Amino acid sequence: MKKPFIAGNWKMNPPISAGIELAKELKKSLFDFRDVEIVLIPPFTHLYLVKKEIEGTKIKLGAQNMHWEEKGAFTGEISPLMLKEIGCSYVIIGHSERRKYFGENDETVNKKARSALLHGLSPIICIGETLEEREKGITMKVVENQLRASIKGISEEEILKTVIAYEPVWAIGTGRNATPEQAEEVHSFIRKILREIYGIEKSNYVIIIYGGSVTMENSYFLLKMKNVDGFLVGGASLKGDSFKGIVENGLRAWKEKGGEIC
Ligand code: PGA
């Protein structure tokens, strides 16, 4: 069974006090949204307090990164066991900002995704082309390579617990979102590859979300697309009313396109 998936990636924002206020506000306004999988993904330092705020609601908690090892001499890293212990259900793996600034590559993404699954966390695996790659006409090749490498060794059962986020790098934080048609083109291509690997039935249930300048205004049109199952929202997730608007518009689009709700 599948329902729309909408996650707010707070990145390195806001300060803890404001983050708690935001979680409080969202708890109030999103309390009733049982038909959407809503995930808040604050910085590590906020996780414990945000978890306390959303306790007793359907809102889930996620982290922005993790190491693949359980413990040890890895200064500055956070392990999957720690994320589980603090109450995370999800973890972003391979966000383009991590690939660009912190040397993440398909190999580390794969290690992290498999480790997350092994420890009962659902990875949100990010893939997507740069502007240069899009202009060269190699978007599909890039997406295919990243996808295949990232999910290598992930079983049929595990892929159902994995979220694939298509995030064109040129659309992240730029105010220039992919058009619904551009997003659908890549999402249906991702679904096709998943079909080849996992078969039709399983791949239909894999959640494929879009990220890159999602707003209250464009969320309805993007989620109307057949293979767009939700969003990874950056900037617009930092304001309670805009994140709520994205959830509302997304759910409306999902219902109108006849998406399944469990
Ligand atoms: P944005 O970020 O919504 O601010 O473009 C999306 C993301 O990086 O996940």
mmCIF file of C-alpha atoms and ligand atoms in Angstrom:
data_model
loop_
_atom_site.group_PDB
_atom_site.id
_atom_site.type_symbol
_atom_site.label_atom_id
_atom_site.label_comp_id
_atom_site.label_asym_id
_atom_site.label_seq_id
_atom_site.Cartn_x
_atom_site.Cartn_y
_atom_site.Cartn_z
ATOM 1 C CA MET A 1 0.000 0.000 0.000
ATOM 2 C CA LYS A 2 1.194 3.450 -0.751
ATOM 3 C CA LYS A 3 0.498 6.964 0.423
ATOM 4 C CA PRO A 4 2.054 10.291 -0.543
ATOM 5 C CA PHE A 5 5.344 11.044 1.176
ATOM 6 C CA ILE A 6 6.346 14.581 2.099
ATOM 7 C CA ALA A 7 9.554 15.300 3.972
ATOM 8 C CA GLY A 8 11.010 18.599 5.150
ATOM 9 C CA ASN A 9 14.799 18.750 4.932
ATOM 10 C CA TRP A 10 15.769 21.602 7.243
ATOM 11 C CA LYS A 11 19.453 21.357 6.218
ATOM 12 C CA MET A 12 21.671 23.472 8.533
ATOM 13 C CA ASN A 13 18.682 25.572 9.718
ATOM 14 C CA PRO A 14 17.176 26.934 11.995
ATOM 15 C CA PRO A 15 18.610 27.430 15.525
ATOM 16 C CA ILE A 16 17.331 24.856 18.040
ATOM 17 C CA SER A 17 14.800 27.163 19.709
ATOM 18 C CA ALA A 18 13.211 28.146 16.392
ATOM 19 C CA GLY A 19 13.277 24.519 15.274
ATOM 20 C CA ILE A 20 11.261 23.480 18.313
ATOM 21 C CA GLU A 21 8.764 26.257 17.632
ATOM 22 C CA LEU A 22 8.433 25.040 14.054
ATOM 23 C CA ALA A 23 7.888 21.452 15.213
ATOM 24 C CA LYS A 24 5.239 22.702 17.679
ATOM 25 C CA GLU A 25 3.441 24.592 14.950
ATOM 26 C CA LEU A 26 3.553 21.632 12.571
ATOM 27 C CA LYS A 27 2.336 19.270 15.241
ATOM 28 C CA LYS A 28 -0.761 21.420 15.624
ATOM 29 C CA SER A 29 -1.443 22.004 11.970
ATOM 30 C CA LEU A 30 -0.559 18.556 10.601
ATOM 31 C CA PHE A 31 -2.080 16.480 13.357
ATOM 32 C CA ASP A 32 -4.918 15.224 11.174
ATOM 33 C CA PHE A 33 -2.933 14.220 8.115
ATOM 34 C CA ARG A 34 -3.013 10.461 8.409
ATOM 35 C CA ASP A 35 -3.124 9.972 4.669
ATOM 36 C CA VAL A 36 0.303 11.479 4.091
ATOM 37 C CA GLU A 37 3.619 10.157 5.384
ATOM 38 C CA ILE A 38 5.048 13.364 6.861
ATOM 39 C CA VAL A 39 8.701 13.426 7.894
ATOM 40 C CA LEU A 40 10.667 16.175 9.632
ATOM 41 C CA ILE A 41 14.410 16.084 9.016
ATOM 42 C CA PRO A 42 16.175 18.584 11.293
ATOM 43 C CA PRO A 43 19.898 18.827 12.100
ATOM 44 C CA PHE A 44 21.308 16.166 14.460
ATOM 45 C CA THR A 45 21.361 18.578 17.402
ATOM 46 C CA HIS A 46 17.576 19.050 17.153
ATOM 47 C CA LEU A 47 16.532 15.427 16.779
ATOM 48 C CA TYR A 48 15.872 14.596 20.401
ATOM 49 C CA LEU A 49 13.783 17.686 21.119
ATOM 50 C CA VAL A 50 11.858 17.513 17.857
ATOM 51 C CA LYS A 51 11.091 13.865 18.575
ATOM 52 C CA LYS A 52 9.673 14.862 21.960
ATOM 53 C CA GLU A 53 7.492 17.490 20.281
ATOM 54 C CA ILE A 54 5.972 15.141 17.722
ATOM 55 C CA GLU A 55 5.457 12.209 20.053
ATOM 56 C CA GLY A 56 1.900 10.917 19.895
ATOM 57 C CA THR A 57 1.373 12.116 16.302
ATOM 58 C CA LYS A 58 1.814 10.330 12.978
ATOM 59 C CA ILE A 59 4.672 12.659 12.022
ATOM 60 C CA LYS A 60 7.958 10.805 11.559
ATOM 61 C CA LEU A 61 11.524 11.839 12.254
ATOM 62 C CA GLY A 62 14.477 11.616 9.871
ATOM 63 C CA ALA A 63 18.186 12.510 9.856
ATOM 64 C CA GLN A 64 20.201 14.185 7.117
ATOM 65 C CA ASN A 65 23.127 11.773 7.005
ATOM 66 C CA MET A 66 24.793 8.889 8.822
ATOM 67 C CA HIS A 67 27.926 6.757 8.796
ATOM 68 C CA TRP A 68 27.639 3.116 7.720
ATOM 69 C CA GLU A 69 29.480 1.761 10.762
ATOM 70 C CA GLU A 70 27.717 1.071 14.055
ATOM 71 C CA LYS A 71 30.400 2.591 16.282
ATOM 72 C CA GLY A 72 34.093 3.324 16.579
ATOM 73 C CA ALA A 73 36.790 5.897 16.007
ATOM 74 C CA PHE A 74 35.022 8.074 13.423
ATOM 75 C CA THR A 75 35.216 11.575 14.860
ATOM 76 C CA GLY A 76 32.299 13.736 13.885
ATOM 77 C CA GLU A 77 30.123 10.916 12.601
ATOM 78 C CA ILE A 78 26.727 9.577 13.703
ATOM 79 C CA SER A 79 25.831 5.899 13.491
ATOM 80 C CA PRO A 80 22.615 4.185 12.402
ATOM 81 C CA LEU A 81 22.229 2.746 15.901
ATOM 82 C CA MET A 82 22.249 6.258 17.347
ATOM 83 C CA LEU A 83 19.615 7.415 14.875
ATOM 84 C CA LYS A 84 17.410 4.443 15.744
ATOM 85 C CA GLU A 85 17.888 5.056 19.428
ATOM 86 C CA ILE A 86 16.821 8.670 19.155
ATOM 87 C CA GLY A 87 13.680 7.719 17.239
ATOM 88 C CA CYS A 88 14.458 8.254 13.554
ATOM 89 C CA SER A 89 12.566 6.279 10.951
ATOM 90 C CA TYR A 90 14.290 7.779 7.903
ATOM 91 C CA VAL A 91 17.710 9.034 6.867
ATOM 92 C CA ILE A 92 18.686 11.051 3.795
ATOM 93 C CA ILE A 93 21.557 9.419 1.936
ATOM 94 C CA GLY A 94 23.645 11.053 -0.777
ATOM 95 C CA HIS A 95 22.020 14.479 -0.926
ATOM 96 C CA SER A 96 23.698 16.441 -3.721
ATOM 97 C CA GLU A 97 25.092 18.905 -1.176
ATOM 98 C CA ARG A 98 26.865 15.988 0.527
ATOM 99 C CA ARG A 99 28.108 14.733 -2.820
ATOM 100 C CA LYS A 100 29.330 18.207 -3.795
ATOM 101 C CA TYR A 101 30.887 19.475 -0.550
ATOM 102 C CA PHE A 102 31.706 16.321 1.415
ATOM 103 C CA GLY A 103 32.909 13.834 -1.141
ATOM 104 C CA GLU A 104 29.966 11.444 -1.061
ATOM 105 C CA ASN A 105 29.885 9.132 -4.044
ATOM 106 C CA ASP A 106 27.784 6.247 -5.305
ATOM 107 C CA GLU A 107 29.889 3.773 -3.377
ATOM 108 C CA THR A 108 29.464 5.475 0.009
ATOM 109 C CA VAL A 109 25.803 6.072 -0.766
ATOM 110 C CA ASN A 110 25.338 2.359 -1.356
ATOM 111 C CA LYS A 111 27.177 1.430 1.853
ATOM 112 C CA LYS A 112 25.097 3.863 3.869
ATOM 113 C CA ALA A 113 21.791 2.838 2.307
ATOM 114 C CA ARG A 114 22.441 -0.836 3.004
ATOM 115 C CA SER A 115 23.555 -0.134 6.537
ATOM 116 C CA ALA A 116 20.457 2.000 7.163
ATOM 117 C CA LEU A 117 18.202 -0.827 6.008
ATOM 118 C CA LEU A 118 20.097 -3.354 8.080
ATOM 119 C CA HIS A 119 19.417 -1.237 11.150
ATOM 120 C CA GLY A 120 15.738 -0.670 10.482
ATOM 121 C CA LEU A 121 16.001 2.822 8.998
ATOM 122 C CA SER A 122 14.491 3.732 5.639
ATOM 123 C CA PRO A 123 17.019 5.479 3.406
ATOM 124 C CA ILE A 124 15.904 8.396 1.255
ATOM 125 C CA ILE A 125 18.421 8.005 -1.565
ATOM 126 C CA CYS A 126 19.026 11.202 -3.550
ATOM 127 C CA ILE A 127 19.981 11.162 -7.206
ATOM 128 C CA GLY A 128 19.921 13.810 -9.915
ATOM 129 C CA GLU A 129 21.849 15.521 -12.674
ATOM 130 C CA THR A 130 23.659 18.865 -12.706
ATOM 131 C CA LEU A 131 22.710 21.636 -15.115
ATOM 132 C CA GLU A 132 25.755 20.869 -17.231
ATOM 133 C CA GLU A 133 24.731 17.227 -17.497
ATOM 134 C CA ARG A 134 21.160 18.172 -18.439
ATOM 135 C CA GLU A 135 22.414 20.534 -21.110
ATOM 136 C CA LYS A 136 24.680 17.842 -22.496
ATOM 137 C CA GLY A 137 21.619 15.589 -22.809
ATOM 138 C CA ILE A 138 22.937 12.917 -20.450
ATOM 139 C CA THR A 139 20.334 13.253 -17.670
ATOM 140 C CA MET A 140 18.993 9.724 -18.034
ATOM 141 C CA LYS A 141 22.442 8.182 -18.167
ATOM 142 C CA VAL A 142 23.511 10.019 -14.986
ATOM 143 C CA VAL A 143 20.313 9.122 -13.150
ATOM 144 C CA GLU A 144 20.532 5.500 -14.242
ATOM 145 C CA ASN A 145 24.160 5.144 -13.143
ATOM 146 C CA GLN A 146 23.511 6.758 -9.769
ATOM 147 C CA LEU A 147 20.391 4.702 -9.174
ATOM 148 C CA ARG A 148 21.875 1.336 -10.103
ATOM 149 C CA ALA A 149 25.014 1.953 -8.052
ATOM 150 C CA SER A 150 23.105 3.231 -5.015
ATOM 151 C CA ILE A 151 20.677 0.312 -4.766
ATOM 152 C CA LYS A 152 23.175 -2.443 -5.560
ATOM 153 C CA GLY A 153 22.576 -5.388 -3.232
ATOM 154 C CA ILE A 154 19.271 -4.027 -1.910
ATOM 155 C CA SER A 155 16.737 -6.863 -1.814
ATOM 156 C CA GLU A 156 13.146 -6.904 -3.071
ATOM 157 C CA GLU A 157 11.895 -6.608 0.449
ATOM 158 C CA GLU A 158 14.267 -3.744 1.252
ATOM 159 C CA ILE A 159 13.434 -1.701 -1.832
ATOM 160 C CA LEU A 160 9.894 -1.333 -0.481
ATOM 161 C CA LYS A 161 11.344 0.404 2.568
ATOM 162 C CA THR A 162 13.564 2.638 0.436
ATOM 163 C CA VAL A 163 12.578 6.059 -0.880
ATOM 164 C CA ILE A 164 14.157 7.339 -4.091
ATOM 165 C CA ALA A 165 14.424 11.132 -4.321
ATOM 166 C CA TYR A 166 14.952 12.616 -7.761
ATOM 167 C CA GLU A 167 16.577 15.968 -7.110
ATOM 168 C CA PRO A 168 17.944 17.756 -10.179
ATOM 169 C CA VAL A 169 20.889 19.714 -8.782
ATOM 170 C CA TRP A 170 19.994 22.803 -10.841
ATOM 171 C CA ALA A 171 16.606 22.988 -9.146
ATOM 172 C CA ILE A 172 17.821 22.829 -5.545
ATOM 173 C CA GLY A 173 17.568 26.130 -3.715
ATOM 174 C CA THR A 174 17.394 28.033 -7.001
ATOM 175 C CA GLY A 175 13.696 28.815 -7.188
ATOM 176 C CA ARG A 176 13.681 27.041 -10.536
ATOM 177 C CA ASN A 177 11.796 23.763 -10.139
ATOM 178 C CA ALA A 178 11.643 21.039 -12.748
ATOM 179 C CA THR A 179 8.384 21.303 -14.643
ATOM 180 C CA PRO A 180 5.859 18.558 -13.835
ATOM 181 C CA GLU A 181 6.618 17.033 -17.251
ATOM 182 C CA GLN A 182 10.382 17.082 -16.697
ATOM 183 C CA ALA A 183 9.939 15.467 -13.295
ATOM 184 C CA GLU A 184 7.566 12.814 -14.656
ATOM 185 C CA GLU A 185 9.923 11.961 -17.477
ATOM 186 C CA VAL A 186 12.700 11.093 -15.033
ATOM 187 C CA HIS A 187 10.413 9.485 -12.435
ATOM 188 C CA SER A 188 8.889 7.132 -14.983
ATOM 189 C CA PHE A 189 12.397 6.276 -16.175
ATOM 190 C CA ILE A 190 13.418 5.474 -12.582
ATOM 191 C CA ARG A 191 10.310 3.290 -12.232
ATOM 192 C CA LYS A 192 11.263 1.499 -15.450
ATOM 193 C CA ILE A 193 14.716 0.653 -14.104
ATOM 194 C CA LEU A 194 13.224 -0.525 -10.814
ATOM 195 C CA ARG A 195 10.879 -2.751 -12.827
ATOM 196 C CA GLU A 196 13.809 -4.322 -14.610
ATOM 197 C CA ILE A 197 15.473 -5.108 -11.303
ATOM 198 C CA TYR A 198 12.564 -5.893 -8.986
ATOM 199 C CA GLY A 199 9.634 -6.710 -11.289
ATOM 200 C CA ILE A 200 6.452 -4.780 -11.980
ATOM 201 C CA GLU A 201 4.519 -5.442 -8.816
ATOM 202 C CA LYS A 202 7.231 -4.472 -6.332
ATOM 203 C CA SER A 203 8.440 -1.449 -8.257
ATOM 204 C CA ASN A 204 4.955 0.058 -8.419
ATOM 205 C CA TYR A 205 5.044 0.371 -4.645
ATOM 206 C CA VAL A 206 8.418 2.053 -4.396
ATOM 207 C CA ILE A 207 8.071 5.674 -3.318
ATOM 208 C CA ILE A 208 9.742 8.052 -5.786
ATOM 209 C CA ILE A 209 9.741 11.661 -4.622
ATOM 210 C CA TYR A 210 10.822 14.895 -6.251
ATOM 211 C CA GLY A 211 12.989 17.615 -4.686
ATOM 212 C CA GLY A 212 14.120 21.016 -5.929
ATOM 213 C CA SER A 213 12.344 24.324 -5.251
ATOM 214 C CA VAL A 214 9.035 22.718 -4.282
ATOM 215 C CA THR A 215 6.545 25.329 -3.102
ATOM 216 C CA MET A 216 2.926 25.554 -2.053
ATOM 217 C CA GLU A 217 2.187 26.802 -5.572
ATOM 218 C CA ASN A 218 3.876 24.107 -7.667
ATOM 219 C CA SER A 219 3.294 21.118 -5.343
ATOM 220 C CA TYR A 220 -0.182 20.358 -6.666
ATOM 221 C CA PHE A 221 0.933 20.218 -10.300
ATOM 222 C CA LEU A 222 4.026 18.151 -9.577
ATOM 223 C CA LEU A 223 2.184 15.597 -7.477
ATOM 224 C CA LYS A 224 -0.520 15.273 -10.136
ATOM 225 C CA MET A 225 2.068 13.425 -12.238
ATOM 226 C CA LYS A 226 1.645 9.665 -12.339
ATOM 227 C CA ASN A 227 5.035 8.688 -10.944
ATOM 228 C CA VAL A 228 5.576 11.547 -8.500
ATOM 229 C CA ASP A 229 4.744 10.133 -5.074
ATOM 230 C CA GLY A 230 5.786 13.068 -2.926
ATOM 231 C CA PHE A 231 8.504 15.574 -2.115
ATOM 232 C CA LEU A 232 11.727 16.312 -0.357
ATOM 233 C CA VAL A 233 11.252 19.971 0.508
ATOM 234 C CA GLY A 234 14.104 22.267 1.517
ATOM 235 C CA GLY A 235 13.505 26.021 1.858
ATOM 236 C CA ALA A 236 9.710 25.827 1.918
ATOM 237 C CA SER A 237 9.776 23.368 4.824
ATOM 238 C CA LEU A 238 11.172 26.028 7.159
ATOM 239 C CA LYS A 239 7.867 27.864 7.409
ATOM 240 C CA GLY A 240 4.914 26.138 9.032
ATOM 241 C CA ASP A 241 2.268 27.510 6.690
ATOM 242 C CA SER A 242 4.136 26.784 3.460
ATOM 243 C CA PHE A 243 4.995 23.220 4.519
ATOM 244 C CA LYS A 244 1.381 22.641 5.532
ATOM 245 C CA GLY A 245 0.247 24.078 2.190
ATOM 246 C CA ILE A 246 2.490 21.627 0.350
ATOM 247 C CA VAL A 247 1.013 18.739 2.344
ATOM 248 C CA GLU A 248 -2.550 19.916 1.649
ATOM 249 C CA ASN A 249 -2.020 20.527 -2.057
ATOM 250 C CA GLY A 250 -0.071 17.309 -2.427
ATOM 251 C CA LEU A 251 -2.815 15.263 -0.820
ATOM 252 C CA ARG A 252 -5.443 16.920 -3.018
ATOM 253 C CA ALA A 253 -3.443 16.052 -6.146
ATOM 254 C CA TRP A 254 -2.890 12.498 -4.919
ATOM 255 C CA LYS A 255 -6.609 11.946 -4.357
ATOM 256 C CA GLU A 256 -7.512 13.470 -7.709
ATOM 257 C CA LYS A 257 -5.121 11.238 -9.602
ATOM 258 C CA GLY A 258 -6.557 8.234 -7.822
ATOM 259 C CA GLY A 259 -3.470 7.374 -5.809
ATOM 260 C CA GLU A 260 -3.832 4.656 -3.253
ATOM 261 C CA ILE A 261 -4.113 5.452 0.388
ATOM 262 C CA CYS A 262 -3.573 2.900 3.078
HETATM 263 P P1 PGA B 1 14.928 23.246 -1.928
HETATM 264 O O1 PGA B 1 15.829 22.019 -1.441
HETATM 265 O O2 PGA B 1 13.495 22.844 -1.745
HETATM 266 O O3 PGA B 1 15.318 24.396 -1.032
HETATM 267 O O4 PGA B 1 15.243 23.489 -3.358
HETATM 268 C C1 PGA B 1 15.474 20.697 -1.722
HETATM 269 C C2 PGA B 1 16.498 19.743 -1.185
HETATM 270 O O5 PGA B 1 17.687 20.056 -1.223
HETATM 271 O O6 PGA B 1 16.151 18.660 -0.693
#
